[in-house]
PDB file of C-alpha atoms and ligand atoms in Angstrom:
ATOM      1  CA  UNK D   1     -19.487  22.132  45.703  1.00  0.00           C
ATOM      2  CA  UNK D   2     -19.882  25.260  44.171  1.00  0.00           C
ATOM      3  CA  UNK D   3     -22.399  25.040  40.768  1.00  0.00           C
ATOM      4  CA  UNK D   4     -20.401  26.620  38.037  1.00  0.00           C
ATOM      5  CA  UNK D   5     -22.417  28.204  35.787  1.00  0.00           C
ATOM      6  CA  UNK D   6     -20.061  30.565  33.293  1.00  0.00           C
ATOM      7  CA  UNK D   7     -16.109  28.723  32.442  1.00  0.00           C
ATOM      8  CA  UNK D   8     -14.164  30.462  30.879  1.00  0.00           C
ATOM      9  CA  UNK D   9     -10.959  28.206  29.189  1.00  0.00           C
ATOM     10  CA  UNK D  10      -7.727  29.990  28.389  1.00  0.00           C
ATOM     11  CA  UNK D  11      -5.735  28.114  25.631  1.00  0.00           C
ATOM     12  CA  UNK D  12      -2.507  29.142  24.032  1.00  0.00           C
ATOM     13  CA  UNK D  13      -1.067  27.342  21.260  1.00  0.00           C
ATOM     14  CA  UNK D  14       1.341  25.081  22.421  1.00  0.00           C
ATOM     15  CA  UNK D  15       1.415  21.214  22.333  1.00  0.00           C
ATOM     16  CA  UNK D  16      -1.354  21.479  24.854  1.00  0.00           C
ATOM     17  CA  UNK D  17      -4.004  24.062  24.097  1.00  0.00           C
ATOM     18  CA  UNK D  18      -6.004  21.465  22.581  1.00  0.00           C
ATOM     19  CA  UNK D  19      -5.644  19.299  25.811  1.00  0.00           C
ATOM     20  CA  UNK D  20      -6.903  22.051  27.576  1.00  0.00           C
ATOM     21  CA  UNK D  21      -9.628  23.006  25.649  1.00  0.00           C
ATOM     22  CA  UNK D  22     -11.244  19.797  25.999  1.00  0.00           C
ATOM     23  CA  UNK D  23     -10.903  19.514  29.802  1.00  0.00           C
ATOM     24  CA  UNK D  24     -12.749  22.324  29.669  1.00  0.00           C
ATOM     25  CA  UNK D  25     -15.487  21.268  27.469  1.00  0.00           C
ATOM     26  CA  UNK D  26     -15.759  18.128  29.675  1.00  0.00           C
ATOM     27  CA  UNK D  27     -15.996  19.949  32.847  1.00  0.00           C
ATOM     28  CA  UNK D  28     -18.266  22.446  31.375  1.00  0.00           C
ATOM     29  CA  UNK D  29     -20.705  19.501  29.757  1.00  0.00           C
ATOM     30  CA  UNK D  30     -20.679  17.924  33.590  1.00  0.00           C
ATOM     31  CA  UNK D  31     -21.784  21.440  35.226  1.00  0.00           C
ATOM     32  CA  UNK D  32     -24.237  21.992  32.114  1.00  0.00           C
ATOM     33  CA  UNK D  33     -21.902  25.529  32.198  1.00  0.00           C
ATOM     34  CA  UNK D  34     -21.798  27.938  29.556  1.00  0.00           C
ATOM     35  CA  UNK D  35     -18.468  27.867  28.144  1.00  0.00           C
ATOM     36  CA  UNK D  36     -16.204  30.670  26.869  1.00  0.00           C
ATOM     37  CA  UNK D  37     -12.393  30.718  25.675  1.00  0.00           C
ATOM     38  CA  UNK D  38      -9.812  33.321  24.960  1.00  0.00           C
ATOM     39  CA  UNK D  39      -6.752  33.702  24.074  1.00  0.00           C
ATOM     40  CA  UNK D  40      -4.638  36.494  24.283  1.00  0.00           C
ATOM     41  CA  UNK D  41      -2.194  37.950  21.013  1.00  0.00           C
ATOM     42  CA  UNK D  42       1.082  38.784  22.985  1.00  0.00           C
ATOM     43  CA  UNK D  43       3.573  37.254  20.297  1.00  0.00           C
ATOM     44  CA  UNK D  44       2.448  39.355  17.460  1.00  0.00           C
ATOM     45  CA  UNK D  45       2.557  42.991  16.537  1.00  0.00           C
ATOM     46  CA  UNK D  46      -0.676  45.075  16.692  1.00  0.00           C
ATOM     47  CA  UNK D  47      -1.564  46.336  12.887  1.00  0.00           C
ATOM     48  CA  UNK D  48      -3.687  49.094  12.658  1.00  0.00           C
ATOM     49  CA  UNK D  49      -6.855  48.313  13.735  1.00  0.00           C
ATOM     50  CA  UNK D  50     -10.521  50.192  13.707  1.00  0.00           C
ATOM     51  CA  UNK D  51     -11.241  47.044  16.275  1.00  0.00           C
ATOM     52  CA  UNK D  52      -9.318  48.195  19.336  1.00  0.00           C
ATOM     53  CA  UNK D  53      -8.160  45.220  20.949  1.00  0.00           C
ATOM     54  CA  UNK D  54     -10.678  42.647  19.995  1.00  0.00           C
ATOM     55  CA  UNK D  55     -10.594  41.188  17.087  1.00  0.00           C
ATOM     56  CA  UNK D  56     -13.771  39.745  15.281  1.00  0.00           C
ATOM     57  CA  UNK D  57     -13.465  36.072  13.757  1.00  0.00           C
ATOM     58  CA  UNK D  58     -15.654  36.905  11.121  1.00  0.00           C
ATOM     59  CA  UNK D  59     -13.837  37.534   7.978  1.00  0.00           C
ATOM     60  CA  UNK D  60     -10.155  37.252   6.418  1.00  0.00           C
ATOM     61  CA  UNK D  61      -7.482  39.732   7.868  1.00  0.00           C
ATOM     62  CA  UNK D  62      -4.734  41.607   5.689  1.00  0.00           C
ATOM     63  CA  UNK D  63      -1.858  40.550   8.119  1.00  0.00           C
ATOM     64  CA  UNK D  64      -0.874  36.909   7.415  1.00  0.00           C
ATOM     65  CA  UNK D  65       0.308  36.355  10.813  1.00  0.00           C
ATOM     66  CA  UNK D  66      -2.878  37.631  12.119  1.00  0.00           C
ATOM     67  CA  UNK D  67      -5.169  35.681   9.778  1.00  0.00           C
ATOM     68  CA  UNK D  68      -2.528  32.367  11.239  1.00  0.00           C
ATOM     69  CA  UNK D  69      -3.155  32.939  14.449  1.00  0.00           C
ATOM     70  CA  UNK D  70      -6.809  33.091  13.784  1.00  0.00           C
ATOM     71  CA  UNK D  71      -7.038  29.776  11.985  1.00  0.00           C
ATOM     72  CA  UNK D  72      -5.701  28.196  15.041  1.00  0.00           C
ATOM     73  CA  UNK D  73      -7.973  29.203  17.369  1.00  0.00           C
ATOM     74  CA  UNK D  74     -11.304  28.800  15.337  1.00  0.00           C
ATOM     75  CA  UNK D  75      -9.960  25.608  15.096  1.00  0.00           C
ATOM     76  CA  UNK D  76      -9.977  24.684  18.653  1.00  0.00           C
ATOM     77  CA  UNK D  77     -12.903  26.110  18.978  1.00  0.00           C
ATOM     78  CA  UNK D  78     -14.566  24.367  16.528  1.00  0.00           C
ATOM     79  CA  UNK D  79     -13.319  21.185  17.766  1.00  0.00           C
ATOM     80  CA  UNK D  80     -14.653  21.632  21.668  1.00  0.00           C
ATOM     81  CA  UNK D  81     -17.842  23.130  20.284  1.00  0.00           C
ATOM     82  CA  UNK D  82     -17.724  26.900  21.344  1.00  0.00           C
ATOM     83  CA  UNK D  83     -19.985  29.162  20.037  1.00  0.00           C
ATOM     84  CA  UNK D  84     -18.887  31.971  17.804  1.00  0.00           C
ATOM     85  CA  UNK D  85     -20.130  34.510  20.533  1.00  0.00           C
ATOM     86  CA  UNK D  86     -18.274  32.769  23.748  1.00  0.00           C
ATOM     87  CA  UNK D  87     -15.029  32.942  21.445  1.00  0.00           C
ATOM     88  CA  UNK D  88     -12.441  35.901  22.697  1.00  0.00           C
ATOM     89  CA  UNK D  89      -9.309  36.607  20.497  1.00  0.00           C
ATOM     90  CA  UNK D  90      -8.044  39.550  22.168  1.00  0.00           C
ATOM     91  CA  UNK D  91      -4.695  41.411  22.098  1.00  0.00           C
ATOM     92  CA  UNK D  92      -2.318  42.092  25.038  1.00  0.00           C
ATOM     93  CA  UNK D  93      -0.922  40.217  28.539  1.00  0.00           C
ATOM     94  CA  UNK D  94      -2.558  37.274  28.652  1.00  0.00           C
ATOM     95  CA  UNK D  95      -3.096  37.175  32.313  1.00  0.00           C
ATOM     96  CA  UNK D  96      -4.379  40.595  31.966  1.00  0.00           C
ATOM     97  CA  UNK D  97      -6.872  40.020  29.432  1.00  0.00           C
ATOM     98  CA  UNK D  98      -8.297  36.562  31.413  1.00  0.00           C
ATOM     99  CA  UNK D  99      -8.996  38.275  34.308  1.00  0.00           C
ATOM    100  CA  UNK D 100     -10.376  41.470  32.716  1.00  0.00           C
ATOM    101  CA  UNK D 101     -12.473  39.277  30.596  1.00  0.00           C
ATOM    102  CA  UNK D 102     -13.574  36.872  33.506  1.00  0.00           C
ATOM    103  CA  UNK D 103     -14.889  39.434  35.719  1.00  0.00           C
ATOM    104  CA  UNK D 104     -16.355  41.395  31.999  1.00  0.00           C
ATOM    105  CA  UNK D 105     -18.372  38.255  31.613  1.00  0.00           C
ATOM    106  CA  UNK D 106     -19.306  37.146  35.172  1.00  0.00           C
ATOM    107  CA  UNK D 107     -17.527  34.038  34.795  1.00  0.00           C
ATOM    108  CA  UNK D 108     -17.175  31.808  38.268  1.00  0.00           C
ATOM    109  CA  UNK D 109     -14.599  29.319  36.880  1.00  0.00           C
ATOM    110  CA  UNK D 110     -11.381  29.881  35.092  1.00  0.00           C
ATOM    111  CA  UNK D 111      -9.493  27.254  33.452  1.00  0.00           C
ATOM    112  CA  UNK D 112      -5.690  27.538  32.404  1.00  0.00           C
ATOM    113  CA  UNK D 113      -2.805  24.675  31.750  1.00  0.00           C
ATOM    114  CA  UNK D 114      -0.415  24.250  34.264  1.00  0.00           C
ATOM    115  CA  UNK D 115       2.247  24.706  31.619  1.00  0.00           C
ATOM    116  CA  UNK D 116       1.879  26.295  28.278  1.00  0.00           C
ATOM    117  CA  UNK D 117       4.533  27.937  25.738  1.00  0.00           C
ATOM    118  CA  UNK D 118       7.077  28.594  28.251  1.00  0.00           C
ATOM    119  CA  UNK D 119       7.701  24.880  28.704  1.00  0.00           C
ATOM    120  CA  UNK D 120       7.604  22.098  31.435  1.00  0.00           C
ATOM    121  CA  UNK D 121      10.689  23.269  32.731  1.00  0.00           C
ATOM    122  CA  UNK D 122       9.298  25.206  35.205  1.00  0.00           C
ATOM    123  CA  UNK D 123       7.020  23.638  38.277  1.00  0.00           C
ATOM    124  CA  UNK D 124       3.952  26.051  37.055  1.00  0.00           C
ATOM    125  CA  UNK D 125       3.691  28.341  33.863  1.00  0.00           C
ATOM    126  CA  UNK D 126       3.697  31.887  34.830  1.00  0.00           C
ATOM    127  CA  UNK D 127       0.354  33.227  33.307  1.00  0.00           C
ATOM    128  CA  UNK D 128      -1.056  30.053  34.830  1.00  0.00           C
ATOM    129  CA  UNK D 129       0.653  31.295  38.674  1.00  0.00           C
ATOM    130  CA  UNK D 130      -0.489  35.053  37.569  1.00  0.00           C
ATOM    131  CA  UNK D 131      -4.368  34.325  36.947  1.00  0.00           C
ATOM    132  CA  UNK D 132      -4.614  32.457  40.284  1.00  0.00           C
ATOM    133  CA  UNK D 133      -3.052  35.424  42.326  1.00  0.00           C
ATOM    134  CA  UNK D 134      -5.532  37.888  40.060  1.00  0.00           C
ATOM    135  CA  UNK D 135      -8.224  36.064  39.535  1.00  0.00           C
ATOM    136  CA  UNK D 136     -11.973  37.193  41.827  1.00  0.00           C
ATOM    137  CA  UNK D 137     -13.169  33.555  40.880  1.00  0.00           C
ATOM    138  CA  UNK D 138     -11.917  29.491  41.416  1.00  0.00           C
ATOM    139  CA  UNK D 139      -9.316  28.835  39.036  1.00  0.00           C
ATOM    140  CA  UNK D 140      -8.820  25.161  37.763  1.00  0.00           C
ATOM    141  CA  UNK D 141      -5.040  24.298  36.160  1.00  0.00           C
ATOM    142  CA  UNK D 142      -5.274  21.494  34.036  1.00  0.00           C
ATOM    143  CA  UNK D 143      -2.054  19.669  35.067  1.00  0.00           C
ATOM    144  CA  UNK D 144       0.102  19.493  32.059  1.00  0.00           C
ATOM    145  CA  UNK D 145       2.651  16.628  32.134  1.00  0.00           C
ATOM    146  CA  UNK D 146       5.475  15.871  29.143  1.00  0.00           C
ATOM    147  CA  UNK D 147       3.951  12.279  28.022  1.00  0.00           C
ATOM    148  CA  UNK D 148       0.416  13.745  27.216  1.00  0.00           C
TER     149      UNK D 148
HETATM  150  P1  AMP E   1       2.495  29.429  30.422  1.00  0.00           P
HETATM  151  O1  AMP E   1       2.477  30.441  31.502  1.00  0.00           O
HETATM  152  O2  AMP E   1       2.917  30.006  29.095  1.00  0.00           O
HETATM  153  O3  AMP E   1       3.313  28.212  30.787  1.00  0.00           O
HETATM  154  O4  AMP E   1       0.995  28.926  30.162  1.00  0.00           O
HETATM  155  C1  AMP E   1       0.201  28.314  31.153  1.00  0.00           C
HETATM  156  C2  AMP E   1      -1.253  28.323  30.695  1.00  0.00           C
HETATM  157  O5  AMP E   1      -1.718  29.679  30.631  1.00  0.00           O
HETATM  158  C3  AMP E   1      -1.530  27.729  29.312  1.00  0.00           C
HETATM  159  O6  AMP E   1      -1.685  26.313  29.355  1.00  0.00           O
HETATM  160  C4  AMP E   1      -2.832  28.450  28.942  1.00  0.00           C
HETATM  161  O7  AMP E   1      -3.946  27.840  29.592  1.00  0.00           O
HETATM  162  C5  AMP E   1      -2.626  29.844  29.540  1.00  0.00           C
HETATM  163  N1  AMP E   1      -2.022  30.780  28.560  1.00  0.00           N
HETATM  164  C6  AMP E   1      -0.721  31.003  28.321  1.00  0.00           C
HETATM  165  N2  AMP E   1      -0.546  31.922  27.348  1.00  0.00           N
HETATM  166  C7  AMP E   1      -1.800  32.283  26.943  1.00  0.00           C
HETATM  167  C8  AMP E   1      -2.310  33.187  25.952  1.00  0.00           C
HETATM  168  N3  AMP E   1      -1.501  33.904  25.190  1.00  0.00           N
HETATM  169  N4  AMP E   1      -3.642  33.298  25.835  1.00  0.00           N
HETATM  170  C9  AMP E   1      -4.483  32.580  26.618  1.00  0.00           C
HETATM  171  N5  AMP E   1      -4.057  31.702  27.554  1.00  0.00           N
HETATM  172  C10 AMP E   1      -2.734  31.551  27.727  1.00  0.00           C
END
């Protein structure tokens, strides 16, 4: 079995990024991995930034929505134990921005739910189906099921 050495964990915010998140950290304790998460801003409009599409944690924003959003996700981070500097909030398609980030970072394992905002309706989420087809490394989906 291949030694994973870099994870990287993408978590939305639905019922189950938490869930996620923690798979992750488990996995990530078990391969002594370095662990990294993002998630991508697709449901909010873009202010007008000087940071181009990343935006630093550090800090209050103007935009409530923004500053919302952020809370969130330094929560789960804080919660699984992240670093600050393994933390990615990043605007744009998330399965865009997952795999541009995982090949950025040199990252050899890539962990999504198998369901996320768009329900359990369908059999797999689509940015879940999207990173496998994209992805240059192993992808892991957390399977995701209504009763969790
Ligand atoms: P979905 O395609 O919305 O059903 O989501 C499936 C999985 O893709 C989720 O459980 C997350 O792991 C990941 N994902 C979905 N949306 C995002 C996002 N905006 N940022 C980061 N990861 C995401």
């Amino acid at each position: 079995m291949h030694n994973y050495k870099k994870i990287l964990v993408a978590i939305d915010f639905s019922d189950y990024g938490n869930l996620v998140a923690k798979q992750a950290r488990y996995i990530a304790d078990t391969f002594r991995a370095e662990l990294h998460v993002i998630h991508v801003l697709d449901n909010i409009p873009m202010p007008d930034t000087p940071y181009g599409t990343l935006i630093p944690l550090d800090g209050p924003s103007d935009d409530l929505l923004l500053q919302t959003e952020k809370n969130k996700f330094i929560q789960i981070c804080d919660a699984v134990q992240i670093i600050p500097a393994n933390r990615w909030l990043i605007w744009g398609v998330p399965q865009e921005e997952i795999t541009r980030l995982s090949l950025q970072k040199k990252i050899d394992l890539i962990i999504v739910g198998s369901h996320g905002r768009h329900g359990l309706a369908a059999l797999m989420g689509s940015t879940a189906k999207n990173v496998i087809f994209h992805a240059e490394c192993d992808v892991m989906t957390v399977h995701l099921r209504g009763d969790q």
